[in-house]
Amino acid sequence: AEKRVRVVKDGFAVLFGLEHPLALKAAHNEAMMLADRGFSARAIQLYSETLEARNRVLGPAHLDSLKTAVNLGLELYKSGELPRACIELRATITKLERVVGRTHPLTLSALTNLSLALVAMEPKSEEAQWLSREVAENRHIVLGAEHVETLDGLRDWAFVLAAAGRLAEAEEVGRRALRGMERVLGFGHPKTRQALRSLGEVCGSQGRSEEAEELMREHSAGTAATAKEVPEPQPHGPIVLVVL
């Protein structure tokens, strides 16, 4: 598959030139494939080159340029280049807010990536906690309660809460994520199993290993996780930090 994607990219480059939008789209797709296969350094290099070219050809405010910037920020986070990831993502979020708004799915993806990078640098980051909650609630409002990205947002929010030591809250949000994934994706889906493991770890960290084991048994039997019902979230914008 990687070879086919590269052939397509090279073919467009020969036919139309290296900086034709089709060639740049193919380069973006190749970088995605490299990232998925774990070739992080090569993905970062290709994302960076594609972003530079897209900014030059399409402009930094073009949605295609911003998509590449979001993916670059994610790959920098995954590779451990956390300060650079935060810088890239903050700049991208500022542009996205002007172009498509704070609650656009692409902006929410960038906010998620930023929250994960922040918590990787500082597990108790308050900004990461606020951002992850904002993303989860705005995805619920924009995409619906049972959209996969909404459930991903709940999973990520639970992860950030757990990293901060807010285990009771992490469990509550994690149960909502697991229950939704069981219903939408099925009990055997990898994302569902990941959510189950994470929730079990949170229960175990609170000294309730027997409850964690019971949760596993219920899941294996096809019994959905219980979760607290919560009110519908209300739209809200960014939280402004004032440093004194």
Coordinates of N, CA and C in Angstrom, one line a residue:
A1 N 0.8 -1.2 0.0 CA 0.0 0.0 0.0 C 0.9 1.3 0.0
E2 N 1.9 1.2 0.8 CA 2.8 2.4 0.9 C 3.4 2.7 -0.5
K3 N 3.9 1.6 -1.2 CA 4.5 1.7 -2.5 C 3.5 2.3 -3.5
R4 N 2.2 1.9 -3.4 CA 1.2 2.4 -4.3 C 1.0 3.9 -4.1
V5 N 0.9 4.3 -2.8 CA 0.7 5.7 -2.5 C 1.9 6.5 -3.0
R6 N 3.1 6.0 -2.9 CA 4.3 6.8 -3.3 C 4.2 6.9 -4.9
V7 N 3.8 5.8 -5.5 CA 3.8 5.8 -7.0 C 2.8 6.9 -7.5
V8 N 1.6 6.9 -6.8 CA 0.6 8.0 -7.1 C 1.2 9.4 -6.9
K9 N 1.8 9.6 -5.8 CA 2.4 10.9 -5.5 C 3.4 11.3 -6.6
D10 N 4.4 10.3 -6.9 CA 5.4 10.6 -7.9 C 4.8 10.8 -9.3
G11 N 3.7 10.1 -9.6 CA 3.0 10.2 -10.8 C 2.4 11.6 -11.0
F12 N 1.7 12.1 -9.9 CA 1.2 13.5 -10.0 C 2.3 14.5 -10.1
A13 N 3.4 14.3 -9.4 CA 4.5 15.2 -9.5 C 5.1 15.3 -10.9
V14 N 5.2 14.2 -11.6 CA 5.7 14.2 -12.9 C 4.7 14.8 -13.9
L15 N 3.4 14.5 -13.7 CA 2.4 15.1 -14.6 C 2.2 16.6 -14.4
F16 N 2.1 17.0 -13.1 CA 1.6 18.3 -12.9 C 2.6 19.2 -12.1
G17 N 3.7 18.6 -11.6 CA 4.7 19.4 -10.9 C 4.6 19.0 -9.4
L18 N 5.7 19.2 -8.7 CA 5.8 18.8 -7.2 C 4.8 19.6 -6.4
E19 N 4.4 20.8 -6.7 CA 3.6 21.6 -5.9 C 2.2 21.7 -6.4
H20 N 1.8 20.9 -7.3 CA 0.4 20.8 -7.7 C -0.5 20.3 -6.6
P21 N -1.7 20.9 -6.3 CA -2.5 20.4 -5.2 C -2.7 18.9 -5.2
L22 N -2.8 18.2 -6.3 CA -3.0 16.8 -6.3 C -1.7 16.1 -5.8
A23 N -0.6 16.6 -6.2 CA 0.7 16.0 -5.8 C 0.9 16.2 -4.3
L24 N 0.4 17.4 -3.8 CA 0.6 17.7 -2.4 C -0.4 16.8 -1.5
K25 N -1.6 16.6 -2.1 CA -2.6 15.7 -1.4 C -2.0 14.3 -1.3
A26 N -1.4 13.8 -2.4 CA -0.8 12.5 -2.3 C 0.4 12.4 -1.3
A27 N 1.2 13.5 -1.2 CA 2.2 13.6 -0.3 C 1.7 13.5 1.2
H28 N 0.6 14.3 1.4 CA -0.1 14.2 2.7 C -0.5 12.8 3.0
N29 N -1.1 12.1 2.1 CA -1.6 10.8 2.3 C -0.4 9.8 2.6
E30 N 0.7 10.0 1.9 CA 1.9 9.2 2.1 C 2.4 9.4 3.6
A31 N 2.4 10.6 4.0 CA 2.8 10.9 5.4 C 1.9 10.3 6.4
M32 N 0.6 10.3 6.1 CA -0.3 9.6 7.0 C 0.0 8.1 7.1
M33 N 0.3 7.5 5.9 CA 0.6 6.1 5.9 C 1.9 5.8 6.7
L34 N 2.8 6.6 6.5 CA 4.1 6.4 7.2 C 3.9 6.5 8.7
A35 N 3.0 7.5 9.1 CA 2.7 7.6 10.6 C 2.0 6.4 11.1
D36 N 1.0 5.9 10.4 CA 0.3 4.7 10.8 C 1.2 3.5 10.9
R37 N 2.2 3.4 10.1 CA 3.1 2.3 10.2 C 4.3 2.4 11.1
G38 N 4.3 3.6 11.8 CA 5.3 3.8 12.9 C 6.6 4.4 12.4
F39 N 6.6 4.9 11.1 CA 7.8 5.6 10.6 C 7.7 7.1 11.0
S40 N 7.9 7.4 12.2 CA 7.5 8.8 12.7 C 8.4 9.8 12.1
A41 N 9.8 9.6 12.1 CA 10.7 10.6 11.6 C 10.4 10.9 10.1
R42 N 10.2 9.9 9.3 CA 9.9 10.1 7.9 C 8.5 10.8 7.7
A43 N 7.6 10.5 8.6 CA 6.3 11.1 8.5 C 6.4 12.6 8.8
I44 N 7.1 12.9 9.9 CA 7.3 14.3 10.3 C 8.0 15.1 9.2
Q45 N 9.0 14.5 8.6 CA 9.7 15.2 7.5 C 8.8 15.5 6.4
L46 N 8.0 14.5 6.0 CA 7.1 14.7 4.8 C 5.9 15.6 5.1
Y47 N 5.4 15.5 6.4 CA 4.3 16.5 6.8 C 4.9 17.9 6.7
S48 N 6.1 18.1 7.2 CA 6.7 19.4 7.3 C 6.9 20.0 5.9
E49 N 7.4 19.1 5.0 CA 7.6 19.6 3.6 C 6.3 19.9 2.9
T50 N 5.3 19.0 3.1 CA 4.0 19.2 2.5 C 3.3 20.5 3.0
L51 N 3.5 20.7 4.4 CA 2.9 21.9 5.0 C 3.5 23.2 4.4
E52 N 4.8 23.2 4.3 CA 5.5 24.3 3.7 C 5.0 24.6 2.3
A53 N 4.9 23.5 1.5 CA 4.4 23.7 0.1 C 3.0 24.1 0.0
R54 N 2.1 23.5 0.9 CA 0.7 23.9 0.9 C 0.5 25.4 1.3
N55 N 1.3 25.8 2.3 CA 1.2 27.2 2.7 C 1.6 28.1 1.6
R56 N 2.6 27.7 0.8 CA 3.1 28.5 -0.3 C 2.1 28.6 -1.4
V57 N 1.5 27.4 -1.7 CA 0.6 27.3 -2.9 C -0.8 27.7 -2.6
L58 N -1.3 27.2 -1.5 CA -2.7 27.3 -1.1 C -3.0 28.5 -0.1
G59 N -1.9 28.7 0.7 CA -2.1 29.7 1.7 C -2.2 29.0 3.1
P60 N -1.7 29.6 4.2 CA -1.7 29.0 5.5 C -3.1 28.9 6.1
A61 N -4.1 29.6 5.5 CA -5.5 29.5 6.0 C -6.3 28.5 5.3
H62 N -5.8 27.9 4.2 CA -6.5 26.9 3.5 C -6.7 25.7 4.3
L63 N -7.9 25.1 4.2 CA -8.3 23.9 5.0 C -7.3 22.7 4.8
D64 N -6.8 22.5 3.6 CA -5.8 21.5 3.4 C -4.5 21.7 4.1
S65 N -4.1 23.0 4.1 CA -2.9 23.3 4.8 C -3.1 23.1 6.3
L66 N -4.2 23.4 6.8 CA -4.5 23.3 8.3 C -4.6 21.8 8.6
K67 N -5.2 21.0 7.7 CA -5.2 19.5 8.0 C -3.8 18.9 8.2
T68 N -2.9 19.4 7.3 CA -1.5 18.9 7.4 C -0.9 19.4 8.7
A69 N -1.2 20.6 9.1 CA -0.6 21.2 10.3 C -1.1 20.4 11.5
V70 N -2.4 20.0 11.5 CA -2.9 19.3 12.7 C -2.3 17.9 12.7
N71 N -2.1 17.2 11.6 CA -1.5 15.9 11.6 C 0.0 16.0 12.0
L72 N 0.7 17.1 11.6 CA 2.1 17.3 12.0 C 2.2 17.4 13.5
G73 N 1.3 18.2 14.1 CA 1.3 18.4 15.5 C 1.1 17.1 16.3
L74 N 0.1 16.3 15.7 CA -0.1 14.9 16.4 C 1.1 14.1 16.3
E75 N 1.8 14.0 15.1 CA 2.9 13.2 15.0 C 4.1 13.7 15.8
L76 N 4.3 14.9 16.0 CA 5.3 15.5 16.9 C 5.0 15.1 18.3
Y77 N 3.8 15.1 18.7 CA 3.4 14.6 20.1 C 3.7 13.2 20.3
K78 N 3.3 12.3 19.3 CA 3.6 10.9 19.4 C 5.0 10.5 19.4
S79 N 5.9 11.4 18.7 CA 7.3 11.1 18.7 C 8.0 11.7 19.9
G80 N 7.3 12.4 20.8 CA 7.9 12.9 22.0 C 8.5 14.3 21.8
E81 N 8.3 15.0 20.7 CA 8.8 16.3 20.5 C 7.7 17.3 21.0
L82 N 7.5 17.3 22.4 CA 6.4 17.9 23.0 C 6.4 19.4 22.9
P83 N 7.4 20.1 23.2 CA 7.4 21.6 23.1 C 7.1 22.1 21.7
R84 N 7.7 21.4 20.7 CA 7.5 21.8 19.3 C 6.0 21.5 18.9
A85 N 5.5 20.3 19.4 CA 4.1 20.0 19.1 C 3.2 21.0 19.6
C86 N 3.4 21.5 20.9 CA 2.5 22.5 21.5 C 2.6 23.8 20.7
I87 N 3.8 24.2 20.3 CA 3.9 25.4 19.5 C 3.2 25.3 18.2
E88 N 3.4 24.2 17.5 CA 2.7 24.0 16.2 C 1.2 24.0 16.3
L89 N 0.7 23.3 17.3 CA -0.7 23.1 17.5 C -1.4 24.4 18.0
R90 N -0.7 25.2 18.8 CA -1.3 26.5 19.2 C -1.5 27.4 18.0
A91 N -0.5 27.4 17.2 CA -0.5 28.3 16.0 C -1.6 27.8 15.1
T92 N -1.7 26.5 14.9 CA -2.8 25.9 14.0 C -4.2 26.2 14.6
I93 N -4.3 26.1 15.9 CA -5.7 26.3 16.5 C -6.1 27.7 16.3
T94 N -5.2 28.7 16.4 CA -5.5 30.1 16.2 C -6.0 30.3 14.8
K95 N -5.4 29.7 13.8 CA -5.8 29.8 12.4 C -7.2 29.1 12.2
L96 N -7.3 28.0 12.8 CA -8.6 27.2 12.6 C -9.8 28.0 13.2
E97 N -9.5 28.6 14.4 CA -10.6 29.4 15.0 C -11.1 30.5 14.1
R98 N -10.2 31.1 13.3 CA -10.5 32.2 12.4 C -11.2 31.7 11.2
V99 N -10.8 30.5 10.7 CA -11.3 30.0 9.4 C -12.6 29.2 9.6
V100 N -12.6 28.3 10.5 CA -13.8 27.4 10.6 C -14.5 27.4 12.0
G101 N -13.9 28.1 13.0 CA -14.5 28.2 14.3 C -14.0 27.2 15.3
R102 N -14.2 27.5 16.5 CA -13.7 26.7 17.7 C -14.3 25.3 17.7
T103 N -15.5 25.1 17.3 CA -16.2 23.9 17.5 C -16.2 23.0 16.2
H104 N -15.5 23.4 15.2 CA -15.3 22.6 14.0 C -14.6 21.3 14.3
P105 N -15.0 20.1 13.8 CA -14.3 18.9 14.1 C -12.8 18.9 13.9
L106 N -12.3 19.6 12.9 CA -10.8 19.7 12.8 C -10.2 20.5 13.9
T107 N -10.8 21.6 14.3 CA -10.3 22.4 15.5 C -10.3 21.5 16.7
L108 N -11.4 20.8 16.9 CA -11.5 19.9 18.1 C -10.4 18.8 18.1
S109 N -10.1 18.3 16.9 CA -9.0 17.4 16.8 C -7.6 18.0 17.2
A110 N -7.4 19.3 16.8 CA -6.2 20.0 17.2 C -6.2 20.2 18.7
L111 N -7.3 20.6 19.2 CA -7.4 20.8 20.7 C -7.1 19.5 21.5
T112 N -7.6 18.4 20.9 CA -7.3 17.1 21.6 C -5.8 16.8 21.5
N113 N -5.2 17.0 20.4 CA -3.7 16.8 20.3 C -3.0 17.7 21.2
L114 N -3.4 18.9 21.4 CA -2.7 19.8 22.3 C -2.9 19.4 23.7
S115 N -4.1 18.9 24.1 CA -4.3 18.5 25.5 C -3.4 17.3 25.8
L116 N -3.3 16.4 24.9 CA -2.5 15.2 25.1 C -1.0 15.5 25.2
A117 N -0.5 16.5 24.4 CA 0.8 16.9 24.5 C 1.1 17.6 25.8
L118 N 0.1 18.4 26.3 CA 0.3 19.1 27.5 C 0.4 18.2 28.7
V119 N -0.5 17.2 28.7 CA -0.5 16.2 29.8 C 0.7 15.3 29.8
A120 N 1.3 15.1 28.6 CA 2.5 14.3 28.5 C 3.7 15.1 29.1
M121 N 3.7 16.5 29.1 CA 4.7 17.3 29.7 C 4.4 17.5 31.2
E122 N 3.2 17.7 31.5 CA 2.8 17.9 32.9 C 1.5 17.2 33.2
P123 N 1.5 16.0 33.8 CA 0.3 15.2 34.0 C -0.8 15.9 34.7
K124 N -0.5 16.9 35.6 CA -1.6 17.6 36.3 C -2.0 18.9 35.6
S125 N -1.6 19.1 34.3 CA -1.9 20.3 33.6 C -3.4 20.7 33.7
E126 N -3.7 21.8 34.2 CA -5.1 22.2 34.3 C -5.6 22.6 32.9
E127 N -4.8 23.2 32.1 CA -5.2 23.5 30.7 C -5.6 22.3 30.0
A128 N -4.8 21.2 30.1 CA -5.2 19.9 29.4 C -6.5 19.4 29.9
Q129 N -6.8 19.5 31.2 CA -8.1 19.1 31.7 C -9.2 19.9 31.1
W130 N -9.1 21.2 31.1 CA -10.1 22.0 30.5 C -10.3 21.8 29.1
L131 N -9.2 21.6 28.3 CA -9.3 21.4 26.9 C -10.0 20.1 26.6
S132 N -9.6 19.0 27.3 CA -10.2 17.7 27.0 C -11.7 17.7 27.3
R133 N -12.1 18.4 28.4 CA -13.5 18.5 28.7 C -14.3 19.3 27.6
E134 N -13.6 20.4 27.2 CA -14.2 21.2 26.1 C -14.5 20.4 24.8
V135 N -13.4 19.6 24.5 CA -13.5 18.8 23.2 C -14.7 17.8 23.4
A136 N -14.7 17.1 24.5 CA -15.7 16.0 24.7 C -17.1 16.6 24.6
E137 N -17.3 17.8 25.3 CA -18.7 18.3 25.3 C -19.1 19.0 24.0
N138 N -18.1 19.6 23.3 CA -18.5 20.2 22.0 C -18.6 19.1 20.9
R139 N -17.9 18.0 21.0 CA -18.2 16.9 20.1 C -19.6 16.4 20.3
H140 N -20.0 16.3 21.6 CA -21.3 15.8 21.9 C -22.4 16.7 21.2
I141 N -22.2 18.0 21.3 CA -23.1 19.0 20.8 C -23.1 19.0 19.3
V142 N -21.9 19.0 18.7 CA -21.8 19.1 17.2 C -22.1 17.8 16.5
L143 N -21.6 16.7 17.0 CA -21.6 15.4 16.3 C -22.7 14.4 16.8
G144 N -23.1 14.6 18.1 CA -24.1 13.7 18.7 C -23.4 12.8 19.7
A145 N -24.2 12.3 20.6 CA -23.7 11.6 21.8 C -23.1 10.3 21.4
E146 N -23.5 9.7 20.3 CA -22.9 8.3 20.0 C -22.1 8.3 18.8
H147 N -21.6 9.5 18.4 CA -20.6 9.6 17.3 C -19.3 9.0 17.8
V148 N -18.5 8.3 16.9 CA -17.3 7.7 17.4 C -16.3 8.8 17.9
E149 N -16.3 10.0 17.2 CA -15.3 11.0 17.7 C -15.8 11.5 19.1
T150 N -17.1 11.6 19.3 CA -17.5 12.0 20.7 C -17.1 11.0 21.7
L151 N -17.2 9.7 21.4 CA -16.7 8.7 22.3 C -15.2 8.7 22.5
D152 N -14.5 9.0 21.4 CA -13.0 9.2 21.6 C -12.7 10.3 22.5
G153 N -13.5 11.4 22.4 CA -13.3 12.6 23.3 C -13.5 12.2 24.7
L154 N -14.5 11.4 25.0 CA -14.8 11.0 26.4 C -13.6 10.1 26.9
R155 N -13.1 9.2 26.0 CA -12.0 8.4 26.4 C -10.7 9.2 26.7
D156 N -10.5 10.3 25.9 CA -9.3 11.1 26.1 C -9.5 12.0 27.3
W157 N -10.7 12.4 27.6 CA -10.9 13.2 28.8 C -10.7 12.4 30.0
A158 N -11.2 11.1 30.0 CA -10.9 10.2 31.1 C -9.4 10.0 31.3
F159 N -8.7 9.8 30.3 CA -7.3 9.6 30.4 C -6.6 10.8 31.0
V160 N -7.0 12.0 30.6 CA -6.4 13.3 31.2 C -6.7 13.4 32.7
L161 N -8.0 13.1 33.0 CA -8.4 13.1 34.4 C -7.6 12.1 35.3
A162 N -7.4 10.9 34.7 CA -6.7 9.9 35.5 C -5.2 10.3 35.7
A163 N -4.6 10.9 34.6 CA -3.2 11.4 34.7 C -3.1 12.4 35.8
A164 N -4.1 13.2 36.0 CA -4.1 14.3 37.0 C -4.4 13.7 38.4
G165 N -4.8 12.5 38.5 CA -5.1 11.9 39.8 C -6.5 12.1 40.2
R166 N -7.4 12.5 39.3 CA -8.8 12.7 39.6 C -9.5 11.5 39.2
L167 N -9.3 10.4 40.0 CA -9.7 9.1 39.6 C -11.2 8.8 39.6
A168 N -11.9 9.4 40.6 CA -13.4 9.2 40.6 C -14.0 9.8 39.4
E169 N -13.6 11.0 39.0 CA -14.1 11.7 37.8 C -13.7 10.9 36.5
A170 N -12.4 10.4 36.5 CA -11.9 9.6 35.4 C -12.8 8.4 35.2
E171 N -13.2 7.7 36.3 CA -14.0 6.5 36.2 C -15.4 6.9 35.7
E172 N -16.0 8.0 36.1 CA -17.3 8.3 35.7 C -17.3 8.6 34.2
V173 N -16.3 9.4 33.7 CA -16.2 9.7 32.2 C -15.8 8.4 31.5
G174 N -14.9 7.6 32.0 CA -14.5 6.4 31.4 C -15.7 5.4 31.2
R175 N -16.6 5.3 32.2 CA -17.7 4.5 32.1 C -18.6 4.9 30.9
R176 N -18.8 6.2 30.8 CA -19.6 6.7 29.7 C -19.0 6.4 28.3
A177 N -17.6 6.5 28.2 CA -17.0 6.2 27.0 C -17.1 4.7 26.7
L178 N -16.9 3.8 27.7 CA -17.0 2.4 27.5 C -18.4 2.0 27.1
R179 N -19.4 2.5 27.8 CA -20.8 2.1 27.5 C -21.1 2.5 26.1
G180 N -20.7 3.7 25.7 CA -21.0 4.2 24.3 C -20.3 3.3 23.3
M181 N -19.1 3.0 23.5 CA -18.3 2.1 22.5 C -18.9 0.7 22.4
E182 N -19.3 0.2 23.6 CA -20.0 -1.1 23.5 C -21.2 -1.1 22.7
R183 N -22.0 0.0 22.8 CA -23.2 0.1 22.0 C -23.0 0.4 20.6
V184 N -22.0 1.3 20.3 CA -21.8 1.8 18.9 C -20.8 0.9 18.1
L185 N -19.7 0.5 18.7 CA -18.7 -0.2 18.0 C -18.8 -1.7 18.3
G186 N -19.4 -2.1 19.4 CA -19.4 -3.5 19.7 C -18.4 -3.9 20.8
F187 N -18.6 -5.0 21.5 CA -17.8 -5.4 22.6 C -16.4 -5.8 22.2
G188 N -16.2 -6.3 20.9 CA -14.9 -6.8 20.5 C -14.1 -5.8 19.8
H189 N -14.6 -4.6 19.6 CA -13.8 -3.6 18.8 C -12.5 -3.2 19.6
P190 N -11.4 -3.0 19.0 CA -10.2 -2.6 19.7 C -10.3 -1.4 20.5
K191 N -11.1 -0.4 20.1 CA -11.3 0.8 20.9 C -12.1 0.5 22.1
T192 N -13.0 -0.4 22.0 CA -13.8 -0.7 23.2 C -13.0 -1.5 24.2
R193 N -12.1 -2.4 23.7 CA -11.3 -3.1 24.6 C -10.3 -2.2 25.3
Q194 N -9.8 -1.2 24.6 CA -8.9 -0.3 25.2 C -9.5 0.5 26.3
A195 N -10.8 0.9 26.0 CA -11.5 1.7 27.0 C -11.8 0.8 28.2
L196 N -12.1 -0.5 28.0 CA -12.3 -1.4 29.1 C -11.0 -1.5 30.0
R197 N -9.9 -1.7 29.3 CA -8.6 -1.8 30.1 C -8.3 -0.6 30.9
S198 N -8.6 0.6 30.3 CA -8.3 1.8 31.0 C -9.2 2.0 32.2
L199 N -10.5 1.7 32.0 CA -11.4 1.8 33.1 C -11.0 0.8 34.2
G200 N -10.6 -0.4 33.9 CA -10.2 -1.4 34.9 C -9.0 -0.9 35.7
E201 N -8.1 -0.2 35.0 CA -6.9 0.3 35.6 C -7.3 1.5 36.6
V202 N -8.2 2.3 36.2 CA -8.7 3.4 37.1 C -9.3 2.8 38.4
C203 N -10.2 1.7 38.2 CA -10.8 1.1 39.3 C -9.7 0.5 40.2
G204 N -8.8 -0.2 39.6 CA -7.7 -0.8 40.4 C -6.9 0.2 41.2
S205 N -6.7 1.4 40.6 CA -5.9 2.4 41.2 C -6.6 3.0 42.4
Q206 N -7.9 2.8 42.5 CA -8.7 3.2 43.6 C -8.9 2.1 44.7
G207 N -8.1 1.0 44.5 CA -8.2 -0.1 45.4 C -9.4 -1.0 45.3
R208 N -10.0 -1.0 44.0 CA -11.2 -1.8 43.8 C -10.9 -2.8 42.7
S209 N -9.9 -3.6 42.9 CA -9.5 -4.6 41.9 C -10.6 -5.6 41.7
E210 N -11.3 -6.0 42.7 CA -12.4 -7.0 42.5 C -13.5 -6.4 41.6
E211 N -13.8 -5.1 41.7 CA -14.7 -4.5 40.9 C -14.2 -4.4 39.4
A212 N -12.9 -4.2 39.3 CA -12.3 -4.2 37.9 C -12.5 -5.6 37.3
E213 N -12.2 -6.6 38.1 CA -12.4 -8.0 37.5 C -13.8 -8.3 37.2
E214 N -14.8 -7.8 38.0 CA -16.2 -8.0 37.7 C -16.6 -7.3 36.4
L215 N -16.0 -6.1 36.2 CA -16.3 -5.3 35.0 C -15.8 -6.1 33.8
M216 N -14.6 -6.8 33.9 CA -14.1 -7.6 32.8 C -15.0 -8.8 32.5
R217 N -15.5 -9.4 33.6 CA -16.4 -10.6 33.4 C -17.7 -10.2 32.7
E218 N -18.3 -9.1 33.2 CA -19.5 -8.6 32.6 C -19.4 -8.3 31.1
H219 N -18.2 -7.7 30.8 CA -18.0 -7.3 29.4 C -17.9 -8.6 28.6
S220 N -17.2 -9.6 29.1 CA -17.0 -10.8 28.4 C -18.4 -11.5 28.1
A221 N -19.3 -11.3 29.1 CA -20.6 -11.9 29.0 C -21.6 -11.0 28.1
G222 N -21.1 -9.9 27.6 CA -22.0 -9.0 26.8 C -22.9 -8.1 27.6
T223 N -22.5 -7.9 28.8 CA -23.3 -6.9 29.7 C -22.6 -5.6 29.6
A224 N -23.4 -4.6 29.2 CA -22.8 -3.2 29.0 C -22.5 -2.6 30.3
A225 N -21.5 -1.8 30.3 CA -21.1 -1.1 31.6 C -22.2 -0.1 32.0
T226 N -22.3 0.1 33.3 CA -23.2 1.1 33.9 C -22.5 2.4 33.9
A227 N -23.3 3.5 33.7 CA -22.7 4.8 33.7 C -23.7 5.8 34.2
K228 N -23.3 6.8 34.8 CA -24.1 7.9 35.4 C -24.7 8.7 34.2
E229 N -26.0 9.0 34.3 CA -26.6 9.9 33.3 C -26.2 11.3 33.7
V230 N -25.9 12.1 32.6 CA -25.4 13.4 32.8 C -26.3 14.3 32.0
P231 N -26.5 15.6 32.4 CA -27.2 16.6 31.6 C -26.6 16.8 30.2
E232 N -27.4 17.2 29.2 CA -26.8 17.6 27.9 C -25.8 18.7 28.1
P233 N -24.6 18.6 27.5 CA -23.7 19.7 27.7 C -24.1 21.0 27.0
Q234 N -23.7 22.1 27.5 CA -24.0 23.4 26.9 C -22.8 23.9 26.2
P235 N -23.0 24.6 25.0 CA -21.9 25.2 24.3 C -21.1 26.2 25.1
H236 N -19.8 26.1 25.0 CA -18.9 27.1 25.6 C -17.6 27.2 24.8
G237 N -17.0 28.3 25.0 CA -15.8 28.6 24.3 C -14.5 28.3 25.1
P238 N -13.4 28.8 24.7 CA -12.2 28.5 25.4 C -12.1 29.2 26.8
I239 N -11.4 28.6 27.7 CA -11.2 29.1 29.0 C -9.9 30.0 28.9
V240 N -10.0 31.2 29.4 CA -8.8 32.1 29.3 C -8.1 32.0 30.6
L241 N -6.8 31.7 30.5 CA -5.9 31.7 31.7 C -5.3 33.0 31.9
V242 N -5.4 33.5 33.1 CA -4.8 34.8 33.5 C -3.6 34.5 34.4
V243 N -2.4 34.8 34.0 CA -1.2 34.5 34.8 C -0.8 35.8 35.5
L244 N -0.8 35.7 36.8 CA -0.5 36.9 37.7 C 1.0 36.8 38.1

